[in-house]
mmCIF file of C-alpha atoms and ligand atoms in Angstrom:
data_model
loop_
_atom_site.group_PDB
_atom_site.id
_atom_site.type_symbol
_atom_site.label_atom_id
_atom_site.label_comp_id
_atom_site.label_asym_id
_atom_site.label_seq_id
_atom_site.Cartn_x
_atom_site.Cartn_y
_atom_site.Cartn_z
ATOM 1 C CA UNK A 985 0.000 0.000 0.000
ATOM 2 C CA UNK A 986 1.299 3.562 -0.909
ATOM 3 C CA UNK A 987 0.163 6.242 1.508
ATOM 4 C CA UNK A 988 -0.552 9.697 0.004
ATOM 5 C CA UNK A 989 1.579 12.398 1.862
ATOM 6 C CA UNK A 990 0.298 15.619 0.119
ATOM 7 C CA UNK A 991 -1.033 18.097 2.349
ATOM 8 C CA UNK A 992 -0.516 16.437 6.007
ATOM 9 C CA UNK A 993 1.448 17.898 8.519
ATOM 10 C CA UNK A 994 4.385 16.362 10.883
ATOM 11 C CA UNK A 995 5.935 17.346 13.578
ATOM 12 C CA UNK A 996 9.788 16.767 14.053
ATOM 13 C CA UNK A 997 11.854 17.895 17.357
ATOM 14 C CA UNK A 998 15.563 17.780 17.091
ATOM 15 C CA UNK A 999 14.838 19.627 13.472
ATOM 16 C CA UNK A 1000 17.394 22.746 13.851
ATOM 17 C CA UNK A 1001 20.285 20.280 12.257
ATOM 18 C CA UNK A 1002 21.132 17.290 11.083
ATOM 19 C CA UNK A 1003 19.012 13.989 10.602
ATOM 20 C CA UNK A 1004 15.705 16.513 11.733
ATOM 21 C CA UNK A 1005 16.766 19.425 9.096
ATOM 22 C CA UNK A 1006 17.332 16.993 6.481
ATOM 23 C CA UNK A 1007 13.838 15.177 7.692
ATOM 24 C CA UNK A 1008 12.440 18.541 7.508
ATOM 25 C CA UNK A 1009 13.259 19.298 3.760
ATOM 26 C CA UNK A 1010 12.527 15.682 2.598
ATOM 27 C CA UNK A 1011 9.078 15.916 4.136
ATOM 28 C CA UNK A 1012 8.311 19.345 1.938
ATOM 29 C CA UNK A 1013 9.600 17.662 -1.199
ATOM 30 C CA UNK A 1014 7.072 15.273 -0.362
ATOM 31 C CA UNK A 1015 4.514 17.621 0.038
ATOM 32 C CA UNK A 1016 4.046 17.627 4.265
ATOM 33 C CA UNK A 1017 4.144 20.997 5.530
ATOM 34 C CA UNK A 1018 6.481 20.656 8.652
ATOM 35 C CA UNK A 1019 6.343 22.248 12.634
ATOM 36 C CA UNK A 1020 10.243 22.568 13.761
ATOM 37 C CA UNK A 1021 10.933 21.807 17.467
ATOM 38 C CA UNK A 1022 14.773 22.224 19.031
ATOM 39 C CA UNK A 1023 16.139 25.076 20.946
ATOM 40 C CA UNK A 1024 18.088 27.344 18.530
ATOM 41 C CA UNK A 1025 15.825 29.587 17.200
ATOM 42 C CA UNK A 1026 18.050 30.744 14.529
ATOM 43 C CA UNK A 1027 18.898 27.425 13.153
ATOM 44 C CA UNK A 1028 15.061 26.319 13.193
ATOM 45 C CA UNK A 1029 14.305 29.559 11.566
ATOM 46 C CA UNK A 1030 17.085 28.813 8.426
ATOM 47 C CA UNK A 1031 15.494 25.362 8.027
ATOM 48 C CA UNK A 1032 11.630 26.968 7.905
ATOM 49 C CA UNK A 1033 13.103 29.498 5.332
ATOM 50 C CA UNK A 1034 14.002 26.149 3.090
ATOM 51 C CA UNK A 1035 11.172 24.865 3.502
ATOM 52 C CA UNK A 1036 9.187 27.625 2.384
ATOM 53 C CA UNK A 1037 11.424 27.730 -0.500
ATOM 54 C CA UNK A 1038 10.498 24.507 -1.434
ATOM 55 C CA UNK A 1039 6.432 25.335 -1.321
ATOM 56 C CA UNK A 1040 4.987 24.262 1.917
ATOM 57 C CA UNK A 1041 4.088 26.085 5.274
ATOM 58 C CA UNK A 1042 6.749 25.576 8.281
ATOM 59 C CA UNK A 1043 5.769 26.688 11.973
ATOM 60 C CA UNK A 1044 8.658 26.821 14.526
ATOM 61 C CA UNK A 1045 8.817 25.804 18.191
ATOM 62 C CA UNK A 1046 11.521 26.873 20.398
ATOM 63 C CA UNK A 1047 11.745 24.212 23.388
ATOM 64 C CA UNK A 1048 13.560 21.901 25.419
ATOM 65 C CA UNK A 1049 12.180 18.657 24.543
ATOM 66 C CA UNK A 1050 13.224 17.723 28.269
ATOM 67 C CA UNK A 1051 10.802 20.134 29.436
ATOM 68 C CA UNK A 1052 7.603 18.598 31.117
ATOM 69 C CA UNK A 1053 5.340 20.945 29.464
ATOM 70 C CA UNK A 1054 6.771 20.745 26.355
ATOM 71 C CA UNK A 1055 4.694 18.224 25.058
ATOM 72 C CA UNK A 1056 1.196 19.473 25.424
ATOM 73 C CA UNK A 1057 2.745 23.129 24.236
ATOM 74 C CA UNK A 1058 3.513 21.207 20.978
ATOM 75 C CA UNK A 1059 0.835 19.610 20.140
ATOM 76 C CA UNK A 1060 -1.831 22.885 20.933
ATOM 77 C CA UNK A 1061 0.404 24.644 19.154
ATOM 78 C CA UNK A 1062 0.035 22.469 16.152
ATOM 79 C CA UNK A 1063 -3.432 21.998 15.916
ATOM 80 C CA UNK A 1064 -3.882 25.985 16.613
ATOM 81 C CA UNK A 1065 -1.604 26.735 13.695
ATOM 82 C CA UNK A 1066 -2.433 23.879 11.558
ATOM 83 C CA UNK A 1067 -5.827 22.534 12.437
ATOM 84 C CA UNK A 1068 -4.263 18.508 13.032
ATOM 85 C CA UNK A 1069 -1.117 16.666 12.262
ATOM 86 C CA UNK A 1070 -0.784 12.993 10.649
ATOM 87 C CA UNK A 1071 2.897 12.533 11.796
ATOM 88 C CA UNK A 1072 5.184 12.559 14.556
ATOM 89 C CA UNK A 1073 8.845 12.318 14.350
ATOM 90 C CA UNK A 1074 10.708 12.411 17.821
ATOM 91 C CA UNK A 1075 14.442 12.656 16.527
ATOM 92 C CA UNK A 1076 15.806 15.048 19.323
ATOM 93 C CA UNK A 1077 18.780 13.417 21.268
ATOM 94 C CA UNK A 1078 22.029 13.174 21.844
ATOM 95 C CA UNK A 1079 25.539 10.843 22.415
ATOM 96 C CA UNK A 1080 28.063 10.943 24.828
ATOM 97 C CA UNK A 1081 31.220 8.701 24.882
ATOM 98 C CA UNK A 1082 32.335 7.511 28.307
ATOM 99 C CA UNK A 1083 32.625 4.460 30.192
ATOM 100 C CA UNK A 1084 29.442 3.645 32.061
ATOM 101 C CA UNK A 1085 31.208 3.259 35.792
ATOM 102 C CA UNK A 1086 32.864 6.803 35.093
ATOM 103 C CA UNK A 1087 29.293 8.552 34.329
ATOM 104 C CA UNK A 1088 27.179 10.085 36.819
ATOM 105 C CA UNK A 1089 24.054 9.165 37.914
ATOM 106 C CA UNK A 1090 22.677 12.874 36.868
ATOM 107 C CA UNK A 1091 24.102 12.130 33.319
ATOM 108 C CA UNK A 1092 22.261 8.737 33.091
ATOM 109 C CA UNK A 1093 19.044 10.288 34.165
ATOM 110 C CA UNK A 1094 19.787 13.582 32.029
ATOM 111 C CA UNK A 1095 20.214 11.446 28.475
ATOM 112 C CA UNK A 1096 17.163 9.204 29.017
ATOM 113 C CA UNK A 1097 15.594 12.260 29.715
ATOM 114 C CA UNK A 1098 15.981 13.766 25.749
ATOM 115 C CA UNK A 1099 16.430 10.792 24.264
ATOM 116 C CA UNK A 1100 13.761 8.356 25.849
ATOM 117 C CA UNK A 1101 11.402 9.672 27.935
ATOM 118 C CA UNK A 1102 10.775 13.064 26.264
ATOM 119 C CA UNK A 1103 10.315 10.800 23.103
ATOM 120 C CA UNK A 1104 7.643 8.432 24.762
ATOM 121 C CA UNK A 1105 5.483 11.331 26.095
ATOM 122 C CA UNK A 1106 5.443 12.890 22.742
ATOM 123 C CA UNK A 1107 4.160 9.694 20.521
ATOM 124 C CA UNK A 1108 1.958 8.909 23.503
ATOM 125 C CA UNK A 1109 0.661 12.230 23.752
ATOM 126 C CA UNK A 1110 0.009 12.320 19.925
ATOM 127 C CA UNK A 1111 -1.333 8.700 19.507
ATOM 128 C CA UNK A 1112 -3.976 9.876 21.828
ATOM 129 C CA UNK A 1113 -5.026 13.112 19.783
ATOM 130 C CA UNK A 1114 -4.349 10.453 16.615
ATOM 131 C CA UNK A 1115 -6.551 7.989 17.701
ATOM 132 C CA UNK A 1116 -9.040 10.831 18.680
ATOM 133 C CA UNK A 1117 -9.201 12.249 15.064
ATOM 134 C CA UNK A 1118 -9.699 8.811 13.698
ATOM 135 C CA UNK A 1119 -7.516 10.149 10.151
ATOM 136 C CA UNK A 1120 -4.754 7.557 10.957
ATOM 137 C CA UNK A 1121 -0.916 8.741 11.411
ATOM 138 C CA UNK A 1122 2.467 8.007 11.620
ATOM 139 C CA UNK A 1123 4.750 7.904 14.523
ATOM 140 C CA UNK A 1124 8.293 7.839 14.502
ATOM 141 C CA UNK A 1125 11.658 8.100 16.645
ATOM 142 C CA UNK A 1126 15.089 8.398 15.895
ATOM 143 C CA UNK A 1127 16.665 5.165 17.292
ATOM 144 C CA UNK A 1128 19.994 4.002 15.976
ATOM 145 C CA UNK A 1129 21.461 0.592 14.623
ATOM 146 C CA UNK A 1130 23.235 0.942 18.088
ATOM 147 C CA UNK A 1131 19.307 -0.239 19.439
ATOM 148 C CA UNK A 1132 20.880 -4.049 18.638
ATOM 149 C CA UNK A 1133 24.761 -4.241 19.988
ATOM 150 C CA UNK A 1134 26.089 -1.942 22.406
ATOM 151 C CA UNK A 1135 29.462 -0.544 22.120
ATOM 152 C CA UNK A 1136 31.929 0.067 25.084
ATOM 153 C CA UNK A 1137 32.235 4.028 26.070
ATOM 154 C CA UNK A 1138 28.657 4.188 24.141
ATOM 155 C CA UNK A 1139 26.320 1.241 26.916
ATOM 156 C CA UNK A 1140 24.453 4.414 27.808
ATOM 157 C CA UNK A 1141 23.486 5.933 24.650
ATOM 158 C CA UNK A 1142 22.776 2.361 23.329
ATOM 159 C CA UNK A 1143 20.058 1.952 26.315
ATOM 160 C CA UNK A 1144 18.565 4.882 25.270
ATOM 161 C CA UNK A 1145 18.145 3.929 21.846
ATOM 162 C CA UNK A 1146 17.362 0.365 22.776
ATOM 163 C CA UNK A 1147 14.548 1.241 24.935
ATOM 164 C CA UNK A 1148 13.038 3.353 21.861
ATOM 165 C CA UNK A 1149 12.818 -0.063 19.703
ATOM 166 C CA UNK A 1150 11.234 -1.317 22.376
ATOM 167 C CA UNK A 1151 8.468 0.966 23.117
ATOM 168 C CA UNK A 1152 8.135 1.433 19.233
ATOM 169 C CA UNK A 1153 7.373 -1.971 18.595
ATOM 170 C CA UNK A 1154 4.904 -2.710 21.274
ATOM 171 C CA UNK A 1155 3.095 0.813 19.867
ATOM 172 C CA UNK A 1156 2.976 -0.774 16.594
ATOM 173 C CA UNK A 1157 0.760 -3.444 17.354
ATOM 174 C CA UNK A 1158 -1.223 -1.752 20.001
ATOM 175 C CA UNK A 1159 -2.375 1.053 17.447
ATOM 176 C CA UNK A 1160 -2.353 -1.026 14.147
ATOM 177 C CA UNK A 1161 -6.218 -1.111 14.780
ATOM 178 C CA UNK A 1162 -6.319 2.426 14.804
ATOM 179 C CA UNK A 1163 -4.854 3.136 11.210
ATOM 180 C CA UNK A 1164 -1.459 4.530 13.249
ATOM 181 C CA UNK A 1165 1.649 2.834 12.281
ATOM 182 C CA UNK A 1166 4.603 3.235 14.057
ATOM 183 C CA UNK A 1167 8.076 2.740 13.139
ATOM 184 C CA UNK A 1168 11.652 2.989 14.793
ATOM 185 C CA UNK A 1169 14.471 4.557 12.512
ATOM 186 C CA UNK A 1170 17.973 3.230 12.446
ATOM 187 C CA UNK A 1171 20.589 4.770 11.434
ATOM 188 C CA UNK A 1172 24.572 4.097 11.276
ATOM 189 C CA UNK A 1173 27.285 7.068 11.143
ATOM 190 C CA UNK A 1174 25.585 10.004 10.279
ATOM 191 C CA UNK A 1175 27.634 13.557 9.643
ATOM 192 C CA UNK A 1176 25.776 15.436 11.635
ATOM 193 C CA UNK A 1177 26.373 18.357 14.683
ATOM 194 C CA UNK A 1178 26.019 14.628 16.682
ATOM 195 C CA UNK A 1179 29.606 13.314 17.016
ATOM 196 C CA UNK A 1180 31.119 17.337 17.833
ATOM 197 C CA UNK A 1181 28.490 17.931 20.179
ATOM 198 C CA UNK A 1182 29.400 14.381 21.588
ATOM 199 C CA UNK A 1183 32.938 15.059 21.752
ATOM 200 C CA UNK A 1184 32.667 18.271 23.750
ATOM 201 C CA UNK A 1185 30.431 16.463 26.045
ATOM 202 C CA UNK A 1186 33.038 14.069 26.481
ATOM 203 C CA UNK A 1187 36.061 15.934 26.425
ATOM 204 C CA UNK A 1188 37.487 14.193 23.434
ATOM 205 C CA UNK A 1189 39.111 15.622 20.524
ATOM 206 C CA UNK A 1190 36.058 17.389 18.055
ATOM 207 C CA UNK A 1191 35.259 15.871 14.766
ATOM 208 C CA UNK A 1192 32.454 15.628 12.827
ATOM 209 C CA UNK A 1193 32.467 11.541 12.914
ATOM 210 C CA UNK A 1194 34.520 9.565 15.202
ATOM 211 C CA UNK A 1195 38.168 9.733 13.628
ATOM 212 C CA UNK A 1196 38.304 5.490 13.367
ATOM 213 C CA UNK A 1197 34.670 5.199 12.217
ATOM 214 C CA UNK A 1198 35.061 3.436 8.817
ATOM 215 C CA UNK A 1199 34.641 5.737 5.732
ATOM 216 C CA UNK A 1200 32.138 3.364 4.079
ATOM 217 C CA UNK A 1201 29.840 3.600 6.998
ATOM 218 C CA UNK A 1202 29.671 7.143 6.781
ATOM 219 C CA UNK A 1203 26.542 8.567 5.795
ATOM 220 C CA UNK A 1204 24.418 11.803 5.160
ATOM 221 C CA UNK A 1205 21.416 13.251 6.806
ATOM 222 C CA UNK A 1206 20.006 13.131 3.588
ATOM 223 C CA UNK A 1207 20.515 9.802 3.188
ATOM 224 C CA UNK A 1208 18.107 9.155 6.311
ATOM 225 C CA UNK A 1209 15.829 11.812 5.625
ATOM 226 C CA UNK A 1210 14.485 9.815 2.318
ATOM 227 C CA UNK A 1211 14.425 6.387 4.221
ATOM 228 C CA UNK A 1212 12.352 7.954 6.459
ATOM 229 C CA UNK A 1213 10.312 9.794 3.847
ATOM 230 C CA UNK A 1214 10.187 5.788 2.140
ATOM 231 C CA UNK A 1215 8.668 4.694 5.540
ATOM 232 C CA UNK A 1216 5.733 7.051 5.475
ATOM 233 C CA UNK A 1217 5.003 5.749 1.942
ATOM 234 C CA UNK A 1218 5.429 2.435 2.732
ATOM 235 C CA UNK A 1219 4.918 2.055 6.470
ATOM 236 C CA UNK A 1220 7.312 -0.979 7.919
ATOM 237 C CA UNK A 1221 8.623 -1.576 11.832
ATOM 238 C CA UNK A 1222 12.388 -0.675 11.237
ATOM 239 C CA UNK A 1223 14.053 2.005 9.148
ATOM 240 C CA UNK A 1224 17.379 0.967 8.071
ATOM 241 C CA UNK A 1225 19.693 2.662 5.801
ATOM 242 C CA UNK A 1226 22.442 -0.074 6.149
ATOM 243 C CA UNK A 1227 22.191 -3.396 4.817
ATOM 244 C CA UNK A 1228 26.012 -4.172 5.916
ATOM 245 C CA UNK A 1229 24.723 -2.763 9.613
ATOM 246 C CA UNK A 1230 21.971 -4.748 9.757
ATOM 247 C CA UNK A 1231 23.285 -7.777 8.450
ATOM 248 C CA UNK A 1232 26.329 -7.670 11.202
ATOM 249 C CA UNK A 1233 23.319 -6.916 14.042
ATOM 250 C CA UNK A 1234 21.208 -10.089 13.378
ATOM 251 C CA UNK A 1235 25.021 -12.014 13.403
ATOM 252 C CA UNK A 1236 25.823 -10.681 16.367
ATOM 253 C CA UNK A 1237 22.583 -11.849 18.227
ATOM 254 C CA UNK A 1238 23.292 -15.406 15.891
ATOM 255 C CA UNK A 1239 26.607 -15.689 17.586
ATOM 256 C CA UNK A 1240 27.528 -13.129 20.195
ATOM 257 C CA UNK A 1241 31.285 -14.234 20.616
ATOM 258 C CA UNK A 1242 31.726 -12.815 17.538
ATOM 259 C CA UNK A 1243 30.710 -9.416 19.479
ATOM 260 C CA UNK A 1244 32.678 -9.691 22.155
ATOM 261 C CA UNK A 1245 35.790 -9.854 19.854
ATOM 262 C CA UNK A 1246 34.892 -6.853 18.241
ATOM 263 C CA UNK A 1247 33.858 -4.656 21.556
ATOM 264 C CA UNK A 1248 36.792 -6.521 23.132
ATOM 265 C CA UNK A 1249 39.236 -4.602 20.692
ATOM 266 C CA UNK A 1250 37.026 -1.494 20.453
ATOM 267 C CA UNK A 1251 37.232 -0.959 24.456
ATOM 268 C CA UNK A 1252 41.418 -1.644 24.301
ATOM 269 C CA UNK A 1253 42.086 1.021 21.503
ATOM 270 C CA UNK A 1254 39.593 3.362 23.550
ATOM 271 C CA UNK A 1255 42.397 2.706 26.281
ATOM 272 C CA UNK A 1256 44.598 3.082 24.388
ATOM 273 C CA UNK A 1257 43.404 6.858 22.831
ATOM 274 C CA UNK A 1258 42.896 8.036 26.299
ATOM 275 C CA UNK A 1259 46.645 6.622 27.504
ATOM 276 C CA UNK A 1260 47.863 8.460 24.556
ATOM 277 C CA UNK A 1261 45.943 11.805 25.278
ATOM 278 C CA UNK A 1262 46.510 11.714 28.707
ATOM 279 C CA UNK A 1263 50.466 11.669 27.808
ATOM 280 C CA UNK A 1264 50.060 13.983 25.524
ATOM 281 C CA UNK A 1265 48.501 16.161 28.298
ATOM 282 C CA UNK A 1266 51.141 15.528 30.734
ATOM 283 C CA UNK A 1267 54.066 16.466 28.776
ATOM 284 C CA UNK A 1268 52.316 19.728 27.251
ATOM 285 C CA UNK A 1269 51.756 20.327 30.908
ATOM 286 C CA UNK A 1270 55.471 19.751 31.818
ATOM 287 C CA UNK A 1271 56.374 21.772 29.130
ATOM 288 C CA UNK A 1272 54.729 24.846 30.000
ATOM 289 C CA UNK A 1273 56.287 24.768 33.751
ATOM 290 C CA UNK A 1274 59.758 24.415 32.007
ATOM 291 C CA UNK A 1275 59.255 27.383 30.490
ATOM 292 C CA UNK A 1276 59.037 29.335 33.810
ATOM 293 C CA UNK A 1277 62.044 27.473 35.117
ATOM 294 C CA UNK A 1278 64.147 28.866 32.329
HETATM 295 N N1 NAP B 14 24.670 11.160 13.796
HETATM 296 C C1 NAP B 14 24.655 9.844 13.931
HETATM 297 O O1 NAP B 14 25.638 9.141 13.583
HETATM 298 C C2 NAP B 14 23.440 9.135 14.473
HETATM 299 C C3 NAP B 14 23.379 7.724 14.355
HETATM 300 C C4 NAP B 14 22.271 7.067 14.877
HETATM 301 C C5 NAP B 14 21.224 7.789 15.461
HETATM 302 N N2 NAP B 14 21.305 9.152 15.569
HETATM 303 C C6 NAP B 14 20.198 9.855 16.212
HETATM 304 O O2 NAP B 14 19.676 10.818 15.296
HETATM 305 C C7 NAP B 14 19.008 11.843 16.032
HETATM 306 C C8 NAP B 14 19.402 13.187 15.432
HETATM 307 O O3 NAP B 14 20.801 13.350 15.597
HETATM 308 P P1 NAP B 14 21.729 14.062 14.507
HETATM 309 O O4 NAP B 14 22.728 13.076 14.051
HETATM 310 O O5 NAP B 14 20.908 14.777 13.509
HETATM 311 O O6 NAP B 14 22.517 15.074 15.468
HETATM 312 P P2 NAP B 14 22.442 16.664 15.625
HETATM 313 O O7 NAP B 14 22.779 17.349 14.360
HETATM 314 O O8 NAP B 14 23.269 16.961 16.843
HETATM 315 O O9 NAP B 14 20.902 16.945 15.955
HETATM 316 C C9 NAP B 14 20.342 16.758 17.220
HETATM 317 C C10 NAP B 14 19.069 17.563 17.281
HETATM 318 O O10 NAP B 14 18.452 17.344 18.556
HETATM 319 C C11 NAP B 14 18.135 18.606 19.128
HETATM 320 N N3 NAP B 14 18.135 18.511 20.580
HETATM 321 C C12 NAP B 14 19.092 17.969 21.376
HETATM 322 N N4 NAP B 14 18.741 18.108 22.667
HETATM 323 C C13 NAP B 14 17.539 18.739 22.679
HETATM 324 C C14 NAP B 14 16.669 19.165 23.700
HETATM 325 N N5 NAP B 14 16.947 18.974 25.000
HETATM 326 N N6 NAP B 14 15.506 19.777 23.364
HETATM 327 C C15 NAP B 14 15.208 19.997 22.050
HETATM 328 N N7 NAP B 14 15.994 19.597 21.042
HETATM 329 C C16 NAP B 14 17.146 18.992 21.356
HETATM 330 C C17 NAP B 14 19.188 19.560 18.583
HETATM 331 O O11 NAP B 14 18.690 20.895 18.539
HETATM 332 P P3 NAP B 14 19.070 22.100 19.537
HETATM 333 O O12 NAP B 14 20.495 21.933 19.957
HETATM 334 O O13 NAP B 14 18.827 23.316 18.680
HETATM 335 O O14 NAP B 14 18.084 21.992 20.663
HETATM 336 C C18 NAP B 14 19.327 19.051 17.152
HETATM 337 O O15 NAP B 14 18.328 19.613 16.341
HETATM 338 C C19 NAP B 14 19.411 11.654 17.501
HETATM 339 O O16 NAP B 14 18.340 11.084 18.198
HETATM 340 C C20 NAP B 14 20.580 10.684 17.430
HETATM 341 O O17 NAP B 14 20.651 9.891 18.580
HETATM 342 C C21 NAP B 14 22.394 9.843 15.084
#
C-alpha cells in the first residue's frame, strides 16, 4: 500500500540540524508541511526558510524537549496553527562517549531524559489526539542501529536507543487497529552536529564523525531523511539505511562471541586513545612549567 503524503502535517523535534533538518526538507519535497521543534531559534528559523522555499508552510517551536510541558505546548500549538497533524517524528537526542562506571548518575538520568522519555510522552501524547481524530498517522523516533549491539564508552546511549525499539514496537501493534503505524528509525554514522556535540560532552578531541569510524559507513542526513520519507510511503517496523549494519546486528545476536571480539578490541584502543591523550597532556603540561624554570 502507498500512503498519500500531500497536504498532512508532521511534527519533528531535534529539526534545527542534522538527521531533523534533512527530515524537515525531505518531508516538503514530499509535500508535508512541517512544525520545527529544538532550541536554537536561529537554526530552526534557516530550516523553515528552506522549507518555504520549497512550497509548503513551516511553523517553529523553540523548546527543550526535556521540558515537562513541552509536550502538550507542541501539540496545541500544532493543531492551533495547523488545524491537526498525521505525523510525529521524535528525533531530538544526543551521544556521549564515556565508560558507564565513570558517568554520573545525573548524566544517566539527564540522556534518558531527551532521548527516551521526552520521546515516549510525545508519541503517547500524539497517539492519543491520533486515535481521537480517527484520520490515521504516523509515529516515529530516531533510534539508531546501536538499538541491537552496544558498544563500550557508548552502553548508555545504546540503552537509550534500545529502549526506543522497544516501546516502538509494542506501539505498533497496540495502534495497528487504529490506522497509526509506528516505526523505529535506524541509522549508522551520520555527519551530523552529533559526534562534535558528543565530543565536547566528552572531552574528546572534536570531529564531525569519530576519527576510526570506517569511511564506508559514513553517511548523510540526507541519506536518512528519504528512508524515512520511504517509511511514510510504505509504512514498515524498522528504518534501516544499512544493509552491511543490519546484516552484522542479526550475526551478532546469531553468535555473540563474535561481538565480544569486536567490543573486546574497540574498548582496548579506547584505552589506548585516552593513555595516549593523557600523555600527551602531561608532557604539554610539563612543558609549559619548564618554560618558567628557564
Ligand atoms: N549522527 C549519527 O551518527 C546518528 C546515528 C544514529 C542515530 N542518531 C540519532 O539521530 C538523532 C538526530 O541526531 P543528529 O545526528 O541529527 O545530530 P544533531 O545534528 O546533533 O541533531 C540533534 C538535534 O536534537 C536537538 N536537541 C538535542 N537536545 C535537545 C533538547 N533537549 N531539546 C530539544 N531539542 C534537542 C538539537 O537541537 P538544539 O540543539 O537546537 O536543541 C538538534 O536539532 C538523535 O536522536 C541521534 O541519537 C544519530
Amino acid at each position: 500500500m502507498r500512503c498519500i503524503l500531500k497536504d498532512k502535517v508532521a511534527i519533528i523535534t531535534g529539526a534545527s540540524s542534522g538527521i531533523g533538518a534533512a527530515t524537515a526538507r525531505a518531508m516538503a519535497q514530499a509535500g508535508i508541511d512541517v512544525v520545527l521543534v529544538a532550541r536554537r531559534r536561529d537554526k530552526l528559523e534557516a530550516v523553515a526558510q528552506s522549507v518555504r522555499a520549497l512550497g509548503r508552510r513551516a511553523h517553529v517551536i523553540v523548546d527543550d524537549v526535556s521540558d515537562s510541558t513541552h509536550v502538550p505546548r507542541v501539540i496545541d500549538e500544532t493543531v492551533r496553527v495547523f488545524g491537526h497533524f498525521d505525523i510525529v517524528f521524535a528525533n531530538a537526542g544526543y551521544g556521549m562517549e564515556r565508560p558507564m562506571h565513570e558517568t554520573s548518575d545525573a548524566e544517566v538520568r539527564r540522556m534518558f531524559e531527551v532521548n527516551f522519555f521526552a520521546a515516549v510522552a510525545l508519541l503517547r501524547a500524539a497517539a492519543h489526539q491520533l486515535q481521537n481524530a480517527r484520520r490515521g498517522g504516523h509515529l516515529l523516533m530516531c533510534s539508531s542501529c546501536v538499538s541491537k549491539f552496544s558498544l563500550p564508552g557508548h552502553g548508555l546511549y545504546a540503552a537509550t536507543k534500545a529502549a526506543q525499539e522497544s516501546v516502538c514496537r509494542a506501539m505498533r501493534f497496540e495502534l495497528a487497529h487504529s490506522g497509526i503505524e509506528v516505526a523505529s528509525v535506524h541509522p549508522v554514522t551520520t555527519t551530523s552536529e552529533f559526534f562534535e556535540a558528543s565530543a565536547a560532552r566528552s572531552n574528546l578531541p572534536a570531529g564531525d564523525v569519530p576519527a576510526h569510524a570506517p569511511r564506508w559507513l559514513v553517511q548523510s542526513p540526507e541519506r536518512v531523511a528519504r528512508a524515512v520519507v520511504a517509511c511514510l510511503r510504505h509504512p514498515k517496523s524498522e528504518v534501516w539505511t544499512s544493509f552491511t549494519v543490519r546484516f552484522s546486528a542479526a550475526l551478532f545476536t546469531l553468535f555473540p562471541s563474535i561481538l565480544d571480539t569486536v567490543m573486546r578490541r574497540e574498548a582496548s584502543r579506547q584505552r589506548a586513545e585516552k593513555a595516549a591523550r593523557a600523555q600527551l597532556t602531561s608532557a604539554a603540561v610539563q612543558g609549559e612549567s619548564s618554560r618558567y624554570y628557564w
